[in-house]
PDB file of C-alpha atoms in Angstrom:
ATOM      1  CA  MET W  30      -0.386  -0.024   0.040  1.00 79.00           C
ATOM      2  CA  GLU W  31       1.489   3.304  -1.324  1.00 85.00           C
ATOM      3  CA  ARG W  32      -1.509   5.644   0.191  1.00 92.00           C
ATOM      4  CA  VAL W  33      -4.402   5.026   2.260  1.00 97.00           C
ATOM      5  CA  GLU W  34      -7.646   5.386   0.432  1.00 96.00           C
ATOM      6  CA  HIS W  35     -10.145   4.706   3.194  1.00 97.00           C
ATOM      7  CA  ALA W  36      -8.939   5.791   6.629  1.00 98.00           C
ATOM      8  CA  ILE W  37     -10.576   4.982   9.930  1.00 98.00           C
ATOM      9  CA  GLN W  38     -10.196   8.660  11.149  1.00 98.00           C
ATOM     10  CA  ASP W  39     -12.632   9.932   7.674  1.00 97.00           C
ATOM     11  CA  LYS W  40     -15.307   8.218   9.603  1.00 97.00           C
ATOM     12  CA  TYR W  41     -14.800   9.386  13.602  1.00 95.00           C
ATOM     13  CA  PRO W  42     -18.287  11.267  14.610  1.00 93.00           C
ATOM     14  CA  GLU W  43     -17.126  15.016  14.502  1.00 93.00           C
ATOM     15  CA  ASP W  44     -17.165  15.086  18.288  1.00 90.00           C
ATOM     16  CA  PHE W  45     -14.272  13.139  18.268  1.00 91.00           C
ATOM     17  CA  ALA W  46     -12.251  14.478  14.879  1.00 96.00           C
ATOM     18  CA  TRP W  47     -10.460  17.132  16.813  1.00 97.00           C
ATOM     19  CA  CYS W  48      -7.374  14.995  17.857  1.00 98.00           C
ATOM     20  CA  TYR W  49      -3.884  17.022  16.955  1.00 98.00           C
ATOM     21  CA  GLY W  50      -2.767  13.756  15.590  1.00 98.00           C
ATOM     22  CA  CYS W  51      -5.398  12.414  13.418  1.00 98.00           C
ATOM     23  CA  GLY W  52      -8.655  14.431  13.641  1.00 98.00           C
ATOM     24  CA  TYR W  53      -9.777  16.139  10.224  1.00 97.00           C
ATOM     25  CA  LEU W  54     -11.204  19.075  11.751  1.00 98.00           C
ATOM     26  CA  ASN W  55      -8.086  20.088  13.845  1.00 98.00           C
ATOM     27  CA  LYS W  56      -6.378  22.629  11.227  1.00 97.00           C
ATOM     28  CA  ARG W  57      -3.611  22.968  13.025  1.00 97.00           C
ATOM     29  CA  GLY W  58      -2.654  19.085  13.224  1.00 98.00           C
ATOM     30  CA  LEU W  59      -0.845  16.276  11.594  1.00 98.00           C
ATOM     31  CA  HIS W  60      -4.074  14.288  10.071  1.00 98.00           C
ATOM     32  CA  PHE W  61      -2.820  11.063  10.026  1.00 98.00           C
ATOM     33  CA  ARG W  62      -4.604   8.798   8.512  1.00 98.00           C
ATOM     34  CA  THR W  63      -4.776   4.679   9.060  1.00 98.00           C
ATOM     35  CA  GLY W  64      -5.885   2.335   6.895  1.00 98.00           C
ATOM     36  CA  TRP W  65      -6.239  -1.314   6.247  1.00 98.00           C
ATOM     37  CA  ASP W  66      -4.643  -3.511   3.641  1.00 96.00           C
ATOM     38  CA  GLY W  67      -6.195  -6.418   4.136  1.00 94.00           C
ATOM     39  CA  GLU W  68      -3.482  -7.950   6.686  1.00 95.00           C
ATOM     40  CA  HIS W  69      -1.864  -5.422   8.624  1.00 98.00           C
ATOM     41  CA  THR W  70      -3.338  -1.528   9.771  1.00 98.00           C
ATOM     42  CA  VAL W  71      -1.095   0.995   7.650  1.00 98.00           C
ATOM     43  CA  THR W  72      -0.291   4.924   8.565  1.00 98.00           C
ATOM     44  CA  ILE W  73       1.840   6.939   6.167  1.00 98.00           C
ATOM     45  CA  TYR W  74       3.021  10.265   6.552  1.00 98.00           C
ATOM     46  CA  THR W  75       6.093  12.191   5.186  1.00 97.00           C
ATOM     47  CA  PRO W  76       7.130  14.704   8.135  1.00 98.00           C
ATOM     48  CA  GLN W  77       7.072  18.420   7.781  1.00 97.00           C
ATOM     49  CA  PRO W  78      10.743  20.235   7.866  1.00 97.00           C
ATOM     50  CA  GLU W  79      10.069  21.698  11.672  1.00 98.00           C
ATOM     51  CA  HIS W  80       9.660  18.086  12.877  1.00 98.00           C
ATOM     52  CA  LEU W  81      13.766  17.403  13.626  1.00 97.00           C
ATOM     53  CA  ALA W  82      15.574  16.528  16.216  1.00 96.00           C
ATOM     54  CA  MET W  83      18.775  17.493  14.746  1.00 94.00           C
ATOM     55  CA  PRO W  84      19.199  18.361  11.194  1.00 94.00           C
ATOM     56  CA  GLY W  85      18.758  15.637   9.049  1.00 96.00           C
ATOM     57  CA  PHE W  86      16.909  13.521  11.198  1.00 97.00           C
ATOM     58  CA  VAL W  87      12.906  13.214  12.763  1.00 98.00           C
ATOM     59  CA  TYR W  88      11.988  14.186  16.001  1.00 98.00           C
ATOM     60  CA  GLY W  89      11.440  11.378  18.353  1.00 98.00           C
ATOM     61  CA  GLY W  90       7.817  12.860  19.855  1.00 98.00           C
ATOM     62  CA  PHE W  91       6.714  13.050  16.403  1.00 98.00           C
ATOM     63  CA  ILE W  92       7.602   9.668  15.689  1.00 98.00           C
ATOM     64  CA  ALA W  93       5.466   8.594  19.312  1.00 98.00           C
ATOM     65  CA  SER W  94       2.847  10.784  17.989  1.00 98.00           C
ATOM     66  CA  LEU W  95       2.561   8.502  14.756  1.00 98.00           C
ATOM     67  CA  VAL W  96       2.853   5.601  16.921  1.00 98.00           C
ATOM     68  CA  ASP W  97       0.039   6.583  19.154  1.00 98.00           C
ATOM     69  CA  CYS W  98      -2.672   7.941  16.545  1.00 98.00           C
ATOM     70  CA  HIS W  99      -1.805   4.661  14.260  1.00 98.00           C
ATOM     71  CA  GLY W 100      -2.570   2.477  17.439  1.00 98.00           C
ATOM     72  CA  THR W 101      -6.070   4.208  18.538  1.00 98.00           C
ATOM     73  CA  GLY W 102      -6.909   3.900  14.781  1.00 98.00           C
ATOM     74  CA  SER W 103      -5.752   0.434  14.383  1.00 98.00           C
ATOM     75  CA  ALA W 104      -7.422  -0.485  17.551  1.00 98.00           C
ATOM     76  CA  ALA W 105     -10.943   1.362  15.977  1.00 98.00           C
ATOM     77  CA  ILE W 106     -10.377  -0.579  12.709  1.00 98.00           C
ATOM     78  CA  ALA W 107      -9.883  -3.883  14.355  1.00 98.00           C
ATOM     79  CA  LEU W 108     -13.296  -3.520  16.557  1.00 98.00           C
ATOM     80  CA  HIS W 109     -15.414  -1.975  13.550  1.00 98.00           C
ATOM     81  CA  HIS W 110     -14.400  -5.122  11.738  1.00 97.00           C
ATOM     82  CA  LYS W 111     -15.691  -7.367  14.767  1.00 97.00           C
ATOM     83  CA  ASN W 112     -19.018  -5.391  14.668  1.00 97.00           C
ATOM     84  CA  GLY W 113     -19.431  -6.299  10.855  1.00 98.00           C
ATOM     85  CA  HIS W 114     -18.133  -3.115   9.284  1.00 97.00           C
ATOM     86  CA  ASN W 115     -15.451  -1.752   7.215  1.00 96.00           C
ATOM     87  CA  ILE W 116     -13.864   1.367   6.808  1.00 97.00           C
ATOM     88  CA  GLU W 117     -15.734   2.075   3.489  1.00 95.00           C
ATOM     89  CA  ASP W 118     -19.286   1.590   5.513  1.00 95.00           C
ATOM     90  CA  ASP W 119     -20.928   5.071   6.378  1.00 93.00           C
ATOM     91  CA  VAL W 120     -21.100   3.843   9.955  1.00 95.00           C
ATOM     92  CA  HIS W 121     -19.248   5.455  12.643  1.00 95.00           C
ATOM     93  CA  PRO W 122     -16.463   3.052  14.187  1.00 96.00           C
ATOM     94  CA  PRO W 123     -15.619   2.725  17.612  1.00 96.00           C
ATOM     95  CA  ARG W 124     -13.373   6.047  19.269  1.00 95.00           C
ATOM     96  CA  PHE W 125     -10.232   4.665  21.271  1.00 97.00           C
ATOM     97  CA  VAL W 126      -7.892   6.519  23.625  1.00 97.00           C
ATOM     98  CA  THR W 127      -4.172   5.848  24.641  1.00 98.00           C
ATOM     99  CA  ALA W 128      -3.735   3.836  28.040  1.00 98.00           C
ATOM    100  CA  SER W 129      -0.109   2.986  27.419  1.00 98.00           C
ATOM    101  CA  LEU W 130       2.275   4.210  24.894  1.00 98.00           C
ATOM    102  CA  HIS W 131       5.936   2.578  24.446  1.00 98.00           C
ATOM    103  CA  VAL W 132       8.234   2.925  21.641  1.00 98.00           C
ATOM    104  CA  ASP W 133      11.697   2.068  20.683  1.00 98.00           C
ATOM    105  CA  TYR W 134      13.774   3.863  18.676  1.00 98.00           C
ATOM    106  CA  LYS W 135      15.909   1.611  16.340  1.00 98.00           C
ATOM    107  CA  ARG W 136      18.011   4.161  14.356  1.00 95.00           C
ATOM    108  CA  PRO W 137      18.294   7.564  13.542  1.00 96.00           C
ATOM    109  CA  THR W 138      15.262   8.659  11.333  1.00 97.00           C
ATOM    110  CA  PRO W 139      16.207  10.504   7.880  1.00 97.00           C
ATOM    111  CA  GLN W 140      14.044  13.473   7.390  1.00 97.00           C
ATOM    112  CA  GLY W 141      12.870  13.849   3.903  1.00 96.00           C
ATOM    113  CA  VAL W 142      11.616  10.109   4.038  1.00 97.00           C
ATOM    114  CA  THR W 143       7.874   9.137   3.647  1.00 98.00           C
ATOM    115  CA  LEU W 144       7.543   7.217   7.250  1.00 98.00           C
ATOM    116  CA  LYS W 145       5.252   3.953   6.796  1.00 98.00           C
ATOM    117  CA  ALA W 146       3.589   2.775   9.976  1.00 98.00           C
ATOM    118  CA  VAL W 147       2.441  -1.297   9.895  1.00 98.00           C
ATOM    119  CA  GLY W 148       0.486  -2.261  12.661  1.00 98.00           C
ATOM    120  CA  THR W 149      -0.903  -5.784  14.378  1.00 98.00           C
ATOM    121  CA  VAL W 150      -3.743  -5.968  16.553  1.00 98.00           C
ATOM    122  CA  GLU W 151      -4.492  -8.172  19.301  1.00 98.00           C
ATOM    123  CA  GLU W 152      -7.985  -7.890  21.354  1.00 97.00           C
ATOM    124  CA  ILE W 153      -7.084  -8.584  24.918  1.00 96.00           C
ATOM    125  CA  HIS W 154      -9.985  -7.382  26.471  1.00 95.00           C
ATOM    126  CA  PRO W 155     -13.611  -6.687  24.516  1.00 95.00           C
ATOM    127  CA  LYS W 156     -12.942  -3.136  25.265  1.00 97.00           C
ATOM    128  CA  LYS W 157      -8.748  -2.864  25.139  1.00 98.00           C
ATOM    129  CA  PHE W 158      -6.705  -3.815  21.888  1.00 98.00           C
ATOM    130  CA  LYS W 159      -3.062  -3.843  21.951  1.00 98.00           C
ATOM    131  CA  VAL W 160      -1.288  -2.818  18.646  1.00 98.00           C
ATOM    132  CA  GLU W 161       2.003  -3.533  17.829  1.00 98.00           C
ATOM    133  CA  THR W 162       3.425  -1.308  15.512  1.00 98.00           C
ATOM    134  CA  GLU W 163       6.865  -1.422  13.254  1.00 98.00           C
ATOM    135  CA  VAL W 164       7.623   2.289  11.832  1.00 98.00           C
ATOM    136  CA  PHE W 165       9.282   2.350   8.344  1.00 98.00           C
ATOM    137  CA  ALA W 166      11.427   4.807   6.703  1.00 98.00           C
ATOM    138  CA  GLY W 167      11.250   3.677   2.756  1.00 95.00           C
ATOM    139  CA  GLU W 168      12.875  -0.003   3.635  1.00 96.00           C
ATOM    140  CA  ASP W 169      14.450   0.502   6.973  1.00 98.00           C
ATOM    141  CA  LEU W 170      12.699  -0.284  10.446  1.00 98.00           C
ATOM    142  CA  VAL W 171      13.385   2.870  12.305  1.00 98.00           C
ATOM    143  CA  ALA W 172      11.378   2.409  15.324  1.00 98.00           C
ATOM    144  CA  THR W 173       8.880  -0.117  16.896  1.00 98.00           C
ATOM    145  CA  GLY W 174       6.192   0.621  18.966  1.00 98.00           C
ATOM    146  CA  GLU W 175       3.292  -0.723  20.993  1.00 98.00           C
ATOM    147  CA  VAL W 176      -0.106   0.863  22.277  1.00 98.00           C
ATOM    148  CA  VAL W 177      -2.393  -0.539  24.551  1.00 98.00           C
ATOM    149  CA  ALA W 178      -5.868   1.378  23.511  1.00 98.00           C
ATOM    150  CA  VAL W 179      -9.021   1.229  25.268  1.00 97.00           C
ATOM    151  CA  VAL W 180     -12.720   2.322  24.185  1.00 97.00           C
ATOM    152  CA  LYS W 181     -13.236   5.888  24.964  1.00 92.00           C
ATOM    153  CA  PRO W 182     -14.443   6.022  28.824  1.00 85.00           C
ATOM    154  CA  ASP W 183     -17.060   8.242  29.901  1.00 80.00           C
ATOM    155  CA  SER W 184     -14.369  10.373  31.956  1.00 79.00           C
ATOM    156  CA  PHE W 185     -13.588  12.297  28.271  1.00 76.00           C
ATOM    157  CA  ARG W 186     -17.409  13.496  28.196  1.00 68.00           C
TER     158      ARG W 186
ATOM    159  CA  MET D   6       9.212  25.449  41.442  1.00 79.00           C
ATOM    160  CA  GLU D   7       6.821  27.398  39.528  1.00 85.00           C
ATOM    161  CA  ARG D   8       9.047  28.520  36.263  1.00 92.00           C
ATOM    162  CA  VAL D   9      12.122  26.851  34.926  1.00 97.00           C
ATOM    163  CA  GLU D  10      14.443  29.960  35.322  1.00 96.00           C
ATOM    164  CA  HIS D  11      17.703  28.356  33.657  1.00 97.00           C
ATOM    165  CA  ALA D  12      17.201  25.358  31.251  1.00 98.00           C
ATOM    166  CA  ILE D  13      19.723  22.772  30.183  1.00 98.00           C
ATOM    167  CA  GLN D  14      18.140  23.343  26.305  1.00 98.00           C
ATOM    168  CA  ASP D  15      19.186  26.790  26.106  1.00 97.00           C
ATOM    169  CA  LYS D  16      22.948  25.563  26.600  1.00 97.00           C
ATOM    170  CA  TYR D  17      22.816  23.140  23.965  1.00 95.00           C
ATOM    171  CA  PRO D  18      25.026  24.300  21.096  1.00 93.00           C
ATOM    172  CA  GLU D  19      23.753  25.910  18.268  1.00 93.00           C
ATOM    173  CA  ASP D  20      24.164  22.744  15.925  1.00 90.00           C
ATOM    174  CA  PHE D  21      21.938  20.686  18.022  1.00 91.00           C
ATOM    175  CA  ALA D  22      19.268  23.313  19.393  1.00 96.00           C
ATOM    176  CA  TRP D  23      16.535  22.367  16.138  1.00 97.00           C
ATOM    177  CA  CYS D  24      14.194  20.078  18.148  1.00 98.00           C
ATOM    178  CA  TYR D  25      10.896  20.472  17.674  1.00 98.00           C
ATOM    179  CA  GLY D  26      10.145  19.562  21.236  1.00 98.00           C
ATOM    180  CA  CYS D  27      12.550  21.511  22.937  1.00 98.00           C
ATOM    181  CA  GLY D  28      15.423  23.200  20.521  1.00 98.00           C
ATOM    182  CA  TYR D  29      15.437  26.974  21.030  1.00 97.00           C
ATOM    183  CA  LEU D  30      16.237  27.633  16.962  1.00 98.00           C
ATOM    184  CA  ASN D  31      12.695  25.770  15.797  1.00 98.00           C
ATOM    185  CA  LYS D  32      10.853  28.482  15.208  1.00 97.00           C
ATOM    186  CA  ARG D  33       8.030  25.846  14.833  1.00 97.00           C
ATOM    187  CA  GLY D  34       8.837  24.053  18.043  1.00 98.00           C
ATOM    188  CA  LEU D  35       7.504  23.525  21.358  1.00 98.00           C
ATOM    189  CA  HIS D  36      10.571  25.366  23.101  1.00 98.00           C
ATOM    190  CA  PHE D  37      10.051  22.902  26.130  1.00 98.00           C
ATOM    191  CA  ARG D  38      12.638  24.121  28.768  1.00 98.00           C
ATOM    192  CA  THR D  39      14.049  21.579  31.749  1.00 98.00           C
ATOM    193  CA  GLY D  40      15.348  22.738  34.869  1.00 98.00           C
ATOM    194  CA  TRP D  41      16.377  21.416  38.291  1.00 98.00           C
ATOM    195  CA  ASP D  42      14.961  22.386  41.544  1.00 96.00           C
ATOM    196  CA  GLY D  43      17.670  20.586  43.729  1.00 94.00           C
ATOM    197  CA  GLU D  44      16.541  17.398  43.981  1.00 95.00           C
ATOM    198  CA  HIS D  45      14.462  16.638  40.566  1.00 98.00           C
ATOM    199  CA  THR D  46      14.369  17.627  37.044  1.00 98.00           C
ATOM    200  CA  VAL D  47      11.624  19.866  36.083  1.00 98.00           C
ATOM    201  CA  THR D  48       9.449  21.217  32.930  1.00 98.00           C
ATOM    202  CA  ILE D  49       6.624  23.483  33.324  1.00 98.00           C
ATOM    203  CA  TYR D  50       4.358  23.793  29.578  1.00 98.00           C
ATOM    204  CA  THR D  51       0.949  24.838  29.142  1.00 97.00           C
ATOM    205  CA  PRO D  52      -0.363  22.901  25.870  1.00 98.00           C
ATOM    206  CA  GLN D  53      -1.636  25.151  23.337  1.00 97.00           C
ATOM    207  CA  PRO D  54      -5.240  24.995  22.135  1.00 97.00           C
ATOM    208  CA  GLU D  55      -4.607  22.899  18.812  1.00 98.00           C
ATOM    209  CA  HIS D  56      -2.993  20.175  20.960  1.00 98.00           C
ATOM    210  CA  LEU D  57      -6.234  18.153  22.079  1.00 97.00           C
ATOM    211  CA  ALA D  58      -7.261  14.684  21.962  1.00 96.00           C
ATOM    212  CA  MET D  59     -10.882  15.781  22.223  1.00 94.00           C
ATOM    213  CA  PRO D  60     -12.254  18.652  23.307  1.00 94.00           C
ATOM    214  CA  GLY D  61     -11.412  19.581  26.563  1.00 96.00           C
ATOM    215  CA  PHE D  62      -8.436  16.812  26.683  1.00 97.00           C
ATOM    216  CA  VAL D  63      -4.704  17.384  25.802  1.00 98.00           C
ATOM    217  CA  TYR D  64      -3.495  15.094  23.516  1.00 98.00           C
ATOM    218  CA  GLY D  65      -1.656  11.737  24.089  1.00 98.00           C
ATOM    219  CA  GLY D  66       0.854  12.546  21.581  1.00 98.00           C
ATOM    220  CA  PHE D  67       1.577  16.019  23.213  1.00 98.00           C
ATOM    221  CA  ILE D  68       2.549  14.198  26.516  1.00 98.00           C
ATOM    222  CA  ALA D  69       4.788  12.080  24.977  1.00 98.00           C
ATOM    223  CA  SER D  70       6.810  14.751  23.584  1.00 98.00           C
ATOM    224  CA  LEU D  71       6.926  16.240  26.668  1.00 98.00           C
ATOM    225  CA  VAL D  72       8.009  13.232  28.237  1.00 98.00           C
ATOM    226  CA  ASP D  73      10.647  12.911  25.496  1.00 98.00           C
ATOM    227  CA  CYS D  74      12.623  15.873  25.454  1.00 98.00           C
ATOM    228  CA  HIS D  75      12.181  16.264  29.549  1.00 98.00           C
ATOM    229  CA  GLY D  76      13.867  12.957  29.570  1.00 98.00           C
ATOM    230  CA  THR D  77      16.857  13.740  26.972  1.00 98.00           C
ATOM    231  CA  GLY D  78      17.064  17.385  28.976  1.00 98.00           C
ATOM    232  CA  SER D  79      17.100  15.639  32.123  1.00 98.00           C
ATOM    233  CA  ALA D  80      19.852  12.772  31.299  1.00 98.00           C
ATOM    234  CA  ALA D  81      22.185  15.938  30.361  1.00 98.00           C
ATOM    235  CA  ILE D  82      21.040  17.900  33.626  1.00 98.00           C
ATOM    236  CA  ALA D  83      22.055  14.743  35.266  1.00 98.00           C
ATOM    237  CA  LEU D  84      25.256  14.091  33.216  1.00 98.00           C
ATOM    238  CA  HIS D  85      26.625  17.571  33.278  1.00 98.00           C
ATOM    239  CA  HIS D  86      26.226  17.379  36.906  1.00 97.00           C
ATOM    240  CA  LYS D  87      28.524  14.538  36.912  1.00 97.00           C
ATOM    241  CA  ASN D  88      30.894  16.134  34.944  1.00 97.00           C
ATOM    242  CA  GLY D  89      31.078  19.383  37.422  1.00 98.00           C
ATOM    243  CA  HIS D  90      29.110  21.784  35.891  1.00 97.00           C
ATOM    244  CA  ASN D  91      25.907  23.344  36.812  1.00 96.00           C
ATOM    245  CA  ILE D  92      23.108  24.522  34.053  1.00 97.00           C
ATOM    246  CA  GLU D  93      23.970  28.237  35.008  1.00 95.00           C
ATOM    247  CA  ASP D  94      27.943  27.812  33.891  1.00 95.00           C
ATOM    248  CA  ASP D  95      28.702  28.856  30.236  1.00 93.00           C
ATOM    249  CA  VAL D  96      29.231  25.075  29.213  1.00 95.00           C
ATOM    250  CA  HIS D  97      27.809  23.315  26.295  1.00 95.00           C
ATOM    251  CA  PRO D  98      26.215  20.298  27.909  1.00 96.00           C
ATOM    252  CA  PRO D  99      26.031  16.725  26.746  1.00 96.00           C
ATOM    253  CA  ARG D 100      23.368  16.143  24.240  1.00 95.00           C
ATOM    254  CA  PHE D 101      21.472  12.788  24.567  1.00 97.00           C
ATOM    255  CA  VAL D 102      19.326  11.206  22.131  1.00 96.00           C
ATOM    256  CA  THR D 103      15.737   8.630  22.949  1.00 98.00           C
ATOM    257  CA  ALA D 104      16.317   5.172  22.736  1.00 98.00           C
ATOM    258  CA  SER D 105      13.207   4.242  24.266  1.00 98.00           C
ATOM    259  CA  LEU D 106      10.064   5.549  25.608  1.00 98.00           C
ATOM    260  CA  HIS D 107       6.981   4.476  27.356  1.00 98.00           C
ATOM    261  CA  VAL D 108       3.973   6.494  28.726  1.00 98.00           C
ATOM    262  CA  ASP D 109       1.212   5.094  30.879  1.00 98.00           C
ATOM    263  CA  TYR D 110      -1.868   7.933  30.920  1.00 98.00           C
ATOM    264  CA  LYS D 111      -2.954   7.472  34.430  1.00 98.00           C
ATOM    265  CA  ARG D 112      -6.408   9.906  33.439  1.00 95.00           C
ATOM    266  CA  PRO D 113      -7.704  12.698  31.023  1.00 96.00           C
ATOM    267  CA  THR D 114      -5.087  15.391  31.101  1.00 97.00           C
ATOM    268  CA  PRO D 115      -7.611  18.797  31.294  1.00 97.00           C
ATOM    269  CA  GLN D 116      -6.838  21.464  28.714  1.00 97.00           C
ATOM    270  CA  GLY D 117      -6.059  24.822  29.660  1.00 96.00           C
ATOM    271  CA  VAL D 118      -3.959  23.722  32.665  1.00 97.00           C
ATOM    272  CA  THR D 119      -0.099  23.872  33.312  1.00 98.00           C
ATOM    273  CA  LEU D 120       1.685  20.631  32.967  1.00 98.00           C
ATOM    274  CA  LYS D 121       4.827  20.001  35.092  1.00 98.00           C
ATOM    275  CA  ALA D 122       6.908  16.937  34.508  1.00 98.00           C
ATOM    276  CA  VAL D 123       9.277  15.917  37.392  1.00 98.00           C
ATOM    277  CA  GLY D 124      11.810  13.548  36.634  1.00 98.00           C
ATOM    278  CA  THR D 125      14.335  11.436  38.805  1.00 98.00           C
ATOM    279  CA  VAL D 126      17.241  10.347  36.871  1.00 98.00           C
ATOM    280  CA  GLU D 127      19.156   7.196  37.309  1.00 98.00           C
ATOM    281  CA  GLU D 128      22.637   6.266  35.466  1.00 97.00           C
ATOM    282  CA  ILE D 129      22.539   3.171  34.321  1.00 96.00           C
ATOM    283  CA  HIS D 130      25.589   3.371  32.182  1.00 95.00           C
ATOM    284  CA  PRO D 131      28.032   5.967  31.610  1.00 95.00           C
ATOM    285  CA  LYS D 132      26.871   7.043  28.845  1.00 97.00           C
ATOM    286  CA  LYS D 133      22.865   5.887  29.126  1.00 98.00           C
ATOM    287  CA  PHE D 134      20.540   7.409  32.034  1.00 98.00           C
ATOM    288  CA  LYS D 135      17.199   6.359  32.656  1.00 98.00           C
ATOM    289  CA  VAL D 136      14.567   8.928  33.450  1.00 98.00           C
ATOM    290  CA  GLU D 137      11.079   8.719  35.307  1.00 98.00           C
ATOM    291  CA  THR D 138       9.104  11.456  34.740  1.00 98.00           C
ATOM    292  CA  GLU D 139       5.377  11.920  36.503  1.00 98.00           C
ATOM    293  CA  VAL D 140       3.603  14.661  35.168  1.00 98.00           C
ATOM    294  CA  PHE D 141       1.221  16.675  37.008  1.00 98.00           C
ATOM    295  CA  ALA D 142      -1.702  18.843  35.860  1.00 98.00           C
ATOM    296  CA  GLY D 143      -2.178  20.856  38.747  1.00 95.00           C
ATOM    297  CA  GLU D 144      -1.923  18.615  41.649  1.00 96.00           C
ATOM    298  CA  ASP D 145      -3.346  15.514  39.824  1.00 98.00           C
ATOM    299  CA  LEU D 146      -0.836  12.960  38.585  1.00 98.00           C
ATOM    300  CA  VAL D 147      -2.164  12.861  34.538  1.00 98.00           C
ATOM    301  CA  ALA D 148       0.675  10.432  33.254  1.00 98.00           C
ATOM    302  CA  THR D 149       4.060   8.541  34.219  1.00 98.00           C
ATOM    303  CA  GLY D 150       7.041   7.909  31.671  1.00 98.00           C
ATOM    304  CA  GLU D 151       9.943   5.993  31.109  1.00 98.00           C
ATOM    305  CA  VAL D 152      12.723   7.562  28.998  1.00 98.00           C
ATOM    306  CA  VAL D 153      16.194   5.667  28.420  1.00 98.00           C
ATOM    307  CA  ALA D 154      18.697   8.550  26.846  1.00 98.00           C
ATOM    308  CA  VAL D 155      21.769   7.580  25.356  1.00 97.00           C
ATOM    309  CA  VAL D 156      24.796  10.158  24.754  1.00 97.00           C
ATOM    310  CA  LYS D 157      24.211  10.934  21.383  1.00 92.00           C
ATOM    311  CA  PRO D 158      26.035   8.668  19.120  1.00 85.00           C
ATOM    312  CA  ASP D 159      27.922   9.491  15.751  1.00 81.00           C
ATOM    313  CA  SER D 160      25.238   7.943  13.686  1.00 79.00           C
ATOM    314  CA  PHE D 161      23.538  11.293  13.854  1.00 76.00           C
ATOM    315  CA  ARG D 162      26.116  13.323  12.117  1.00 67.00           C
TER     316      ARG D 162
END
């Protein structure tokens, strides 16, 4: 997959589409979009020039943000599928929040290269999913991540 | 400590002051600043309105970015101290990069509240430090984090 045509974030209800990382209504946000390639979840993004750690290399906090939204989006795709829906359906998917986030930085991530996050989702409870993610810069694995995402609790209202 | 007067990031050499999270030369960056209260490292920051997850709550990727730069800054403070220097000295501190980042989100983080990251640093190798961080929104502990930071390797040149 070279681009994400159908993204789960495009189907979030408007009330939950303001996320800085992935909300389509956040004008200053990053607009991460997560899709399904038939086997894994996929988020594709090219960091902006300001997202650097040092000249030539991408900021680790940016990669953490990518892993975060890729994780909640991947969990939403998984539960949406379990509920009998596809991303293409005109049905609001469940909205997840992050319980924990872990990133291992495997090597410096070069700037100016499109990043691809590839996720594998595991249900660990009907309302809690674990997403293992590999982040590639071109062919190179630059980071691995793990997100535990839970269905948005009422405390977010 | 209610504000960080002397920040380790202010003393980074210009070549390494471009970080989106904490570089003073990054015009579009966040400008996290990490100081020392005599016992712990401290980073204080009020998220901008766009740094939201959902209306009223701060974006988890923002908190991860705060923990990240607070972690590398805290490690730099610790090694700088070990080398016989204070932040106030006109001496460039060592520059760290992140090997791993972990964040546990303890409760939804309200927007419009100043966040305070408080760090405890442990040396686990002469070039590798572990930073345990608690993030408070007012009096409330909203997240805990752990960063393993290493002295910038030559692969970042």
